[in-house]
mmCIF file of C-alpha atoms in Angstrom:
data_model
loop_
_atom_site.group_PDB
_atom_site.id
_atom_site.type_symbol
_atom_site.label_atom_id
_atom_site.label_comp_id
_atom_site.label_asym_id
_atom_site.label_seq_id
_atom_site.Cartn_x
_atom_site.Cartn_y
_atom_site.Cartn_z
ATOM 1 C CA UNK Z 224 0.000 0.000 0.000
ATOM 2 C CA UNK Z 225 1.366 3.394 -1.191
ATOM 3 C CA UNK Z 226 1.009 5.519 1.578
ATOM 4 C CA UNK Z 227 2.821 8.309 0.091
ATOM 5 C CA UNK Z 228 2.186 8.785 -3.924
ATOM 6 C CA UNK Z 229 3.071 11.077 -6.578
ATOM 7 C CA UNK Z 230 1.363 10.311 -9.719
ATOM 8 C CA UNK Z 231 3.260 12.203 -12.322
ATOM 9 C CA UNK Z 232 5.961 10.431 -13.137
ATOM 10 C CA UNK Z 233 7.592 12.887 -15.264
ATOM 11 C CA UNK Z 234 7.141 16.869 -15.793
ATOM 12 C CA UNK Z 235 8.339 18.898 -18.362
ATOM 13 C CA UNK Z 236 8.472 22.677 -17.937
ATOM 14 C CA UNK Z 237 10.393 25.391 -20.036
ATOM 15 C CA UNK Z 238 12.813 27.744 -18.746
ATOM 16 C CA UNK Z 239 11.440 30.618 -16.752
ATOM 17 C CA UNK Z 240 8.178 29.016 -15.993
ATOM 18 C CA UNK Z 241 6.840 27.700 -12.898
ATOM 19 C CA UNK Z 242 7.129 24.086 -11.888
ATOM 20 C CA UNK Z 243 4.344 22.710 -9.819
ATOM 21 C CA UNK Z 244 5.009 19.152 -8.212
ATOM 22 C CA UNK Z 245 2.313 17.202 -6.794
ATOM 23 C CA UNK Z 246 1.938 14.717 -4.139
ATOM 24 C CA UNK Z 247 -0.567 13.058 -2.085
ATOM 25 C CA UNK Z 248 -0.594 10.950 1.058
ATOM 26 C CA UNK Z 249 -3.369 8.760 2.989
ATOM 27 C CA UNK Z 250 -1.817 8.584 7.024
ATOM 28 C CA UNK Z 251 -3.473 11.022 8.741
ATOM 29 C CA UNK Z 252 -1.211 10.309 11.488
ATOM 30 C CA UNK Z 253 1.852 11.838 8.969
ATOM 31 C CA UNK Z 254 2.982 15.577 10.089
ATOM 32 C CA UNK Z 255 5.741 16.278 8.569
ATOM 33 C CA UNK Z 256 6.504 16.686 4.966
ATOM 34 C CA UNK Z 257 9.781 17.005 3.316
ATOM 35 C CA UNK Z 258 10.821 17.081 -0.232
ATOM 36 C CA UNK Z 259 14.155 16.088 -1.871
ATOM 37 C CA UNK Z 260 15.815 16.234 -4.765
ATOM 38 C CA UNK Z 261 17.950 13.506 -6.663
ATOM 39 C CA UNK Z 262 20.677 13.732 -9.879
ATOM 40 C CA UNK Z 263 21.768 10.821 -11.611
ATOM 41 C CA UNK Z 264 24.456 8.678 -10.020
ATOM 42 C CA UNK Z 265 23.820 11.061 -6.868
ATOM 43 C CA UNK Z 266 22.192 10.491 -3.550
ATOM 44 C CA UNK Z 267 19.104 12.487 -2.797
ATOM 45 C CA UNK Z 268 19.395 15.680 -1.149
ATOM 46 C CA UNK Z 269 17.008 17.837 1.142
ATOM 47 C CA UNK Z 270 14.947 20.302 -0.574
ATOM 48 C CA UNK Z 271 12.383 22.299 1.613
ATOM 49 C CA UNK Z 272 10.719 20.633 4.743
ATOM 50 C CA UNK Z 273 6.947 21.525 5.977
ATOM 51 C CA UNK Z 274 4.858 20.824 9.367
ATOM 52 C CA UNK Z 275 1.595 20.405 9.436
ATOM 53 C CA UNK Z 276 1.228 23.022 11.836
ATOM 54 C CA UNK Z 277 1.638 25.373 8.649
ATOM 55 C CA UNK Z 278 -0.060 25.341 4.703
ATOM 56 C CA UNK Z 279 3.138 26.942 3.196
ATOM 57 C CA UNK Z 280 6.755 27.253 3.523
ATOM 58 C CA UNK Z 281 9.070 29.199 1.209
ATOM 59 C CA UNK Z 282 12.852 29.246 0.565
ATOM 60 C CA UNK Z 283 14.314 31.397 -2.309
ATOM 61 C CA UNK Z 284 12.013 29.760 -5.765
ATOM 62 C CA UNK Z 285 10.901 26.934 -3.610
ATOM 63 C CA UNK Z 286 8.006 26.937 -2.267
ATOM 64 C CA UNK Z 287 5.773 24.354 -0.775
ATOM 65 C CA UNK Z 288 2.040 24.280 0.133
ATOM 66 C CA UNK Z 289 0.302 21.315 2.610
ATOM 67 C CA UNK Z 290 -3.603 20.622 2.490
ATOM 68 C CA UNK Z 291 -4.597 18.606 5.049
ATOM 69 C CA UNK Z 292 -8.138 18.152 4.435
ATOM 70 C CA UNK Z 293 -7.079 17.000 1.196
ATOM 71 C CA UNK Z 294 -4.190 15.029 2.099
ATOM 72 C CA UNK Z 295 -2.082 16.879 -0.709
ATOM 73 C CA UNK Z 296 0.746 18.801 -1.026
ATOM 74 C CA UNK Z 297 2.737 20.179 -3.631
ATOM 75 C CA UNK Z 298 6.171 22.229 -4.404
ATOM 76 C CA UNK Z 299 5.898 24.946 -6.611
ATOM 77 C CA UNK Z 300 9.555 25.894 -8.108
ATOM 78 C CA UNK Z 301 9.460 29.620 -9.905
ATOM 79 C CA UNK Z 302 10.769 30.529 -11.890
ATOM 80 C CA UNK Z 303 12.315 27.029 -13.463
ATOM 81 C CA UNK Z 304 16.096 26.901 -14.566
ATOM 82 C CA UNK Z 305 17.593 24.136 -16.136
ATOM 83 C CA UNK Z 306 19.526 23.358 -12.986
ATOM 84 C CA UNK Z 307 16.556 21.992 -11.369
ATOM 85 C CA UNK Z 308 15.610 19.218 -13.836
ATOM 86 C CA UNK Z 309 16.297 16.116 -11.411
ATOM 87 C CA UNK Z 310 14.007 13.351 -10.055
ATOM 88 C CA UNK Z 311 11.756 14.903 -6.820
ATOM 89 C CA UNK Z 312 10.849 13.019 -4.084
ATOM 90 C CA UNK Z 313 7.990 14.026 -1.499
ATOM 91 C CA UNK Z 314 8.373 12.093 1.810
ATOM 92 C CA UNK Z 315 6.221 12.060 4.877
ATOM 93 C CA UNK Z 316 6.587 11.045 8.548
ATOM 94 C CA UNK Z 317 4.873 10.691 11.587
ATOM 95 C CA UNK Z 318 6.392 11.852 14.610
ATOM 96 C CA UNK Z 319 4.853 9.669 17.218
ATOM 97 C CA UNK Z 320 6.005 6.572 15.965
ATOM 98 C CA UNK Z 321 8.950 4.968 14.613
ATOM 99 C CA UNK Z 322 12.061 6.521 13.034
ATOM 100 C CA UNK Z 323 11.792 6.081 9.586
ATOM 101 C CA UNK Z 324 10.356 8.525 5.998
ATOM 102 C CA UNK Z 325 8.022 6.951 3.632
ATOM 103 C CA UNK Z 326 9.072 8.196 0.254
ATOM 104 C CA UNK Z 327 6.926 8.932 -2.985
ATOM 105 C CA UNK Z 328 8.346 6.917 -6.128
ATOM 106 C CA UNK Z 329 9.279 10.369 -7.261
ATOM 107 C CA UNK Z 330 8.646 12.880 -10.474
ATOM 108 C CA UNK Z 331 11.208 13.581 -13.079
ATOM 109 C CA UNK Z 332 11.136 16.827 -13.556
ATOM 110 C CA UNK Z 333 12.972 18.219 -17.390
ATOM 111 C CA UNK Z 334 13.426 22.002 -17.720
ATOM 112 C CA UNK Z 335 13.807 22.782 -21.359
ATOM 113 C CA UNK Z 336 15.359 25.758 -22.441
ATOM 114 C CA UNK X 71 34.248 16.690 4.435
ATOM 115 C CA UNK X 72 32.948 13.895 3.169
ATOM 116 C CA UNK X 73 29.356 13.288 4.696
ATOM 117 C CA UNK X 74 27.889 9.714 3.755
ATOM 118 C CA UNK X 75 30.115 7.492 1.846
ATOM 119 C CA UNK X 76 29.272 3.830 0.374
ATOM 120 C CA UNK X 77 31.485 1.523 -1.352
ATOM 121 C CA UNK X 78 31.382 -0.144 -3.595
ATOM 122 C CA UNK X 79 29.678 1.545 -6.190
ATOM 123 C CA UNK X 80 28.743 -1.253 -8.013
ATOM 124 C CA UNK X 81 28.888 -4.754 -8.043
ATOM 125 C CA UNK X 82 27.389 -7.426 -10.006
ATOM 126 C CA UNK X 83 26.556 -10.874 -7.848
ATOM 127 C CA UNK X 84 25.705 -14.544 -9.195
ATOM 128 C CA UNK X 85 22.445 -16.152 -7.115
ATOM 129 C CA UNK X 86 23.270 -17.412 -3.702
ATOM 130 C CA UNK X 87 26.834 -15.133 -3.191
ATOM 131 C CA UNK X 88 26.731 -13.064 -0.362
ATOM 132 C CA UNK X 89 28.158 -9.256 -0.031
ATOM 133 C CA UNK X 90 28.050 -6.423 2.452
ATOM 134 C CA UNK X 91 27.686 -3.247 1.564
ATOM 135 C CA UNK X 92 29.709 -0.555 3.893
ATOM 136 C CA UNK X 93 28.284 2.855 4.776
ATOM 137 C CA UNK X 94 30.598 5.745 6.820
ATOM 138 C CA UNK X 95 29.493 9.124 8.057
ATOM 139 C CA UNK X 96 31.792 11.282 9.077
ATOM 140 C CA UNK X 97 29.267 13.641 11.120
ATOM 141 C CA UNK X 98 28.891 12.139 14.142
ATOM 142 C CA UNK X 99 25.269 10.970 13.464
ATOM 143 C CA UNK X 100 23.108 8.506 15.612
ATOM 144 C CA UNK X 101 20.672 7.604 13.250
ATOM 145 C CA UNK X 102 21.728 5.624 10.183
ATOM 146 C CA UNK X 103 19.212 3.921 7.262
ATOM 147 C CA UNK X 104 19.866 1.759 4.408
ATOM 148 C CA UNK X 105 17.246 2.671 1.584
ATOM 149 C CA UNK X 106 16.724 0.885 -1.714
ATOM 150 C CA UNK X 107 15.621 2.116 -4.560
ATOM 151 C CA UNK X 108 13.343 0.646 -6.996
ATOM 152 C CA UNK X 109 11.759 1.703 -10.769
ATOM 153 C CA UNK X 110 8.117 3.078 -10.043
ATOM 154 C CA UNK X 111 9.081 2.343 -6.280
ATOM 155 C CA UNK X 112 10.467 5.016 -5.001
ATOM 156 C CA UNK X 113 12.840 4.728 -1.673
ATOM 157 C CA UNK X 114 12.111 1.466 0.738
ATOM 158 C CA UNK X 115 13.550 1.590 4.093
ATOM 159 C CA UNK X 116 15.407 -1.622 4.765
ATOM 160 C CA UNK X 117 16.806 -1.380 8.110
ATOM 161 C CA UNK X 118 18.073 1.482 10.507
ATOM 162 C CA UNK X 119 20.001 1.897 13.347
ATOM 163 C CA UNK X 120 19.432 4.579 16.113
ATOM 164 C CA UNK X 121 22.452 4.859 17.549
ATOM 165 C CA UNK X 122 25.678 2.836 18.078
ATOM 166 C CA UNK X 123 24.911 -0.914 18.432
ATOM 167 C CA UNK X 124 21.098 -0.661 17.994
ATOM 168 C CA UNK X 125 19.369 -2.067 14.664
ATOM 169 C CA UNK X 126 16.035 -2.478 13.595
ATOM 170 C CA UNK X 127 13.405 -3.043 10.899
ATOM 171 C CA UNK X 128 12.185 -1.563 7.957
ATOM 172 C CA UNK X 129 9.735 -1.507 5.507
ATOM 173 C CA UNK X 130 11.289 -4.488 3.770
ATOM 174 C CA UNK X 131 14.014 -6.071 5.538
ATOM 175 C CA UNK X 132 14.010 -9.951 4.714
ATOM 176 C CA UNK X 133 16.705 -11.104 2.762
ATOM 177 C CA UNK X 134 19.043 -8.731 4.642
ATOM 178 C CA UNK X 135 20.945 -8.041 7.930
ATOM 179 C CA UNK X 136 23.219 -4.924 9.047
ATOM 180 C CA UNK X 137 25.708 -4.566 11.844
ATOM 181 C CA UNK X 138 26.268 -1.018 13.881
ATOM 182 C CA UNK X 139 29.562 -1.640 15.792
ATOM 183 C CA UNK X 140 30.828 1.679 15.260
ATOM 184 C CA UNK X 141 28.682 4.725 15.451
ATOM 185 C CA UNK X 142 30.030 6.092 12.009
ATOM 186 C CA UNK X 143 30.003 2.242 10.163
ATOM 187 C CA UNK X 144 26.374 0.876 9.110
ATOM 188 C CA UNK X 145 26.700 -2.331 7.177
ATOM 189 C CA UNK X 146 24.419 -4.020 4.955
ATOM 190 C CA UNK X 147 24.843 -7.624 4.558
ATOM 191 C CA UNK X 148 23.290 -10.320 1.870
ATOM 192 C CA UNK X 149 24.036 -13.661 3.322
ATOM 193 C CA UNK X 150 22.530 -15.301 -0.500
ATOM 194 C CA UNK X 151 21.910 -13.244 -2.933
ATOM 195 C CA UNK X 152 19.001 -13.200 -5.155
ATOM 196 C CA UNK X 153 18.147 -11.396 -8.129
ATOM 197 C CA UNK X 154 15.094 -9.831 -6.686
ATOM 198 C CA UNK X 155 17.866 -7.559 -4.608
ATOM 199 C CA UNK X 156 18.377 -5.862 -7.962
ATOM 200 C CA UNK X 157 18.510 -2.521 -6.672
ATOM 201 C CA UNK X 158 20.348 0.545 -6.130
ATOM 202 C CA UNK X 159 21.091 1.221 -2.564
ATOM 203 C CA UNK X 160 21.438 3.905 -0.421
ATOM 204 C CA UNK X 161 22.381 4.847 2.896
ATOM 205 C CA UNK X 162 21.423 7.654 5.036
ATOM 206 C CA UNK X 163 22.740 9.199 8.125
ATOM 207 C CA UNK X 164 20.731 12.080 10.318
ATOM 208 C CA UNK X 165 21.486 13.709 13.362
ATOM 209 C CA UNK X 166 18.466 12.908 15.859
ATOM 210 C CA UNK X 167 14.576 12.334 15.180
ATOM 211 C CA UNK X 168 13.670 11.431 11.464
ATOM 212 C CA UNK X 169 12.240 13.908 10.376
ATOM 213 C CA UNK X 170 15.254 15.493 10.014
ATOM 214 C CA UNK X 171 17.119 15.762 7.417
ATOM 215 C CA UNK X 172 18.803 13.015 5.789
ATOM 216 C CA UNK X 173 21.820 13.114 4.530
ATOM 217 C CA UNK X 174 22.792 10.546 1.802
ATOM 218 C CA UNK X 175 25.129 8.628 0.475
ATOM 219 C CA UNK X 176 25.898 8.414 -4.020
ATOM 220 C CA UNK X 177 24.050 4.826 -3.812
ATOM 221 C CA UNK X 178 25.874 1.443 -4.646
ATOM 222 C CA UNK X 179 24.125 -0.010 -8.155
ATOM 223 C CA UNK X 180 23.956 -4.113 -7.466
ATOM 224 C CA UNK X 181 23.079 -6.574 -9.755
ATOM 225 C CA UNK X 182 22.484 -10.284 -8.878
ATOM 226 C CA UNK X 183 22.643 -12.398 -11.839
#
């Protein structure tokens, strides 16, 4: 069962344009949201991180938005560069119980010039 | 500084051999994770280790067992490899809870013939 699941397996944007990422979970027991990003032959790397105490957190052209009623959330990158085109990963926890992230199967995003 | 480091980097097993993979952090981390990584998957927690000595489950952990004798050394063992361990591999290390950030290592790609 995919707890965690981002159906868009691939995203293409052009340069300049916003990038909207999408993502949707079904724990309601999850309350913390993070969001990495992964290059070929790398490991992933953080991204931008979100509570559930908030519905949006920003950093520079990242910025990422939490529904809870909906059980959604999504990163919004603006504007695109071709620098970001990697494979994103959302990834949920919940703080109460054991230590571990449950990971989306991830989006590849392509930002075209 | 070198963060999370994994070696090999690749390695390609015949059925029934048996490997371990080593993980080193070099930030003084307690928590430590080995992920894998799967096509349409996304990242599967395998096992993780909370602090120097201590292991425990993950999502999918048969098939595998790790050691923590050294707070900077995770290992990932495969006592008989099968090819349904196809995978690329990560490990992880973090400072305290899990929801914080991870930090990762490049990934070993194995193949079991």
């Amino acid at each position: 069962d995919q707890q965690v699941k981002q159906n868009s397996p691939s995203l293409s944007v052009q340069e300049g344009r916003i990038s909207i990422l999408n993502c949707d979970y079904t724990n309601s027991m999850f309350d913390y949201f993070l969001w990495y990003k992964k290059y070929p032959a790398e490991g992933p790397t953080f991204l931008i991180s979100i509570s559930s105490i908030k519905d949006k957190n920003e950093d520079g052209r990242f910025t990422v938005f939490l529904n809870k009623s909906a059980k959604h959330l999504s990163l919004h990158i603006v504007p695109s560069q071709p620098g970001d085109s990697a494979v994103y990963f959302c990834a949920a926890s919940d703080s109460g119980t054991a230590s571990k992230l449950t990971f989306g199967t991830g989006t590849r995003l392509q930002v075209t010039l | 500084n070198a963060g999370v480091t994994q070696t090999p980097k690749f390695r390609v097993l015949k059925t029934g051999q048996s490997m371990t993979l080593l993980c080193a952090q070099d930030m003084n981390h307690e928590y430590m994770y080995w992920y894998r990584q799967d096509p349409g998957m996304g990242l599967r927690l395998i096992h993780y280790s909370v602090g120097e000595g201590t292991t425990a489950k993950g999502e999918v952990p048969d098939g595998y067992n790790v050691s923590r004798l050294k707070k900077q050394n995770f290992l990932l063992g495969l006592e008989s490899a099968a090819p349904s361990q196809t995978s690329v591999y990560f490990c992880a290390s973090s400072r305290d809870r899990v929801y914080e950030k991870l930090f990762f290592g490049s990934g070993t790609q194995l193949s079991v013939l």
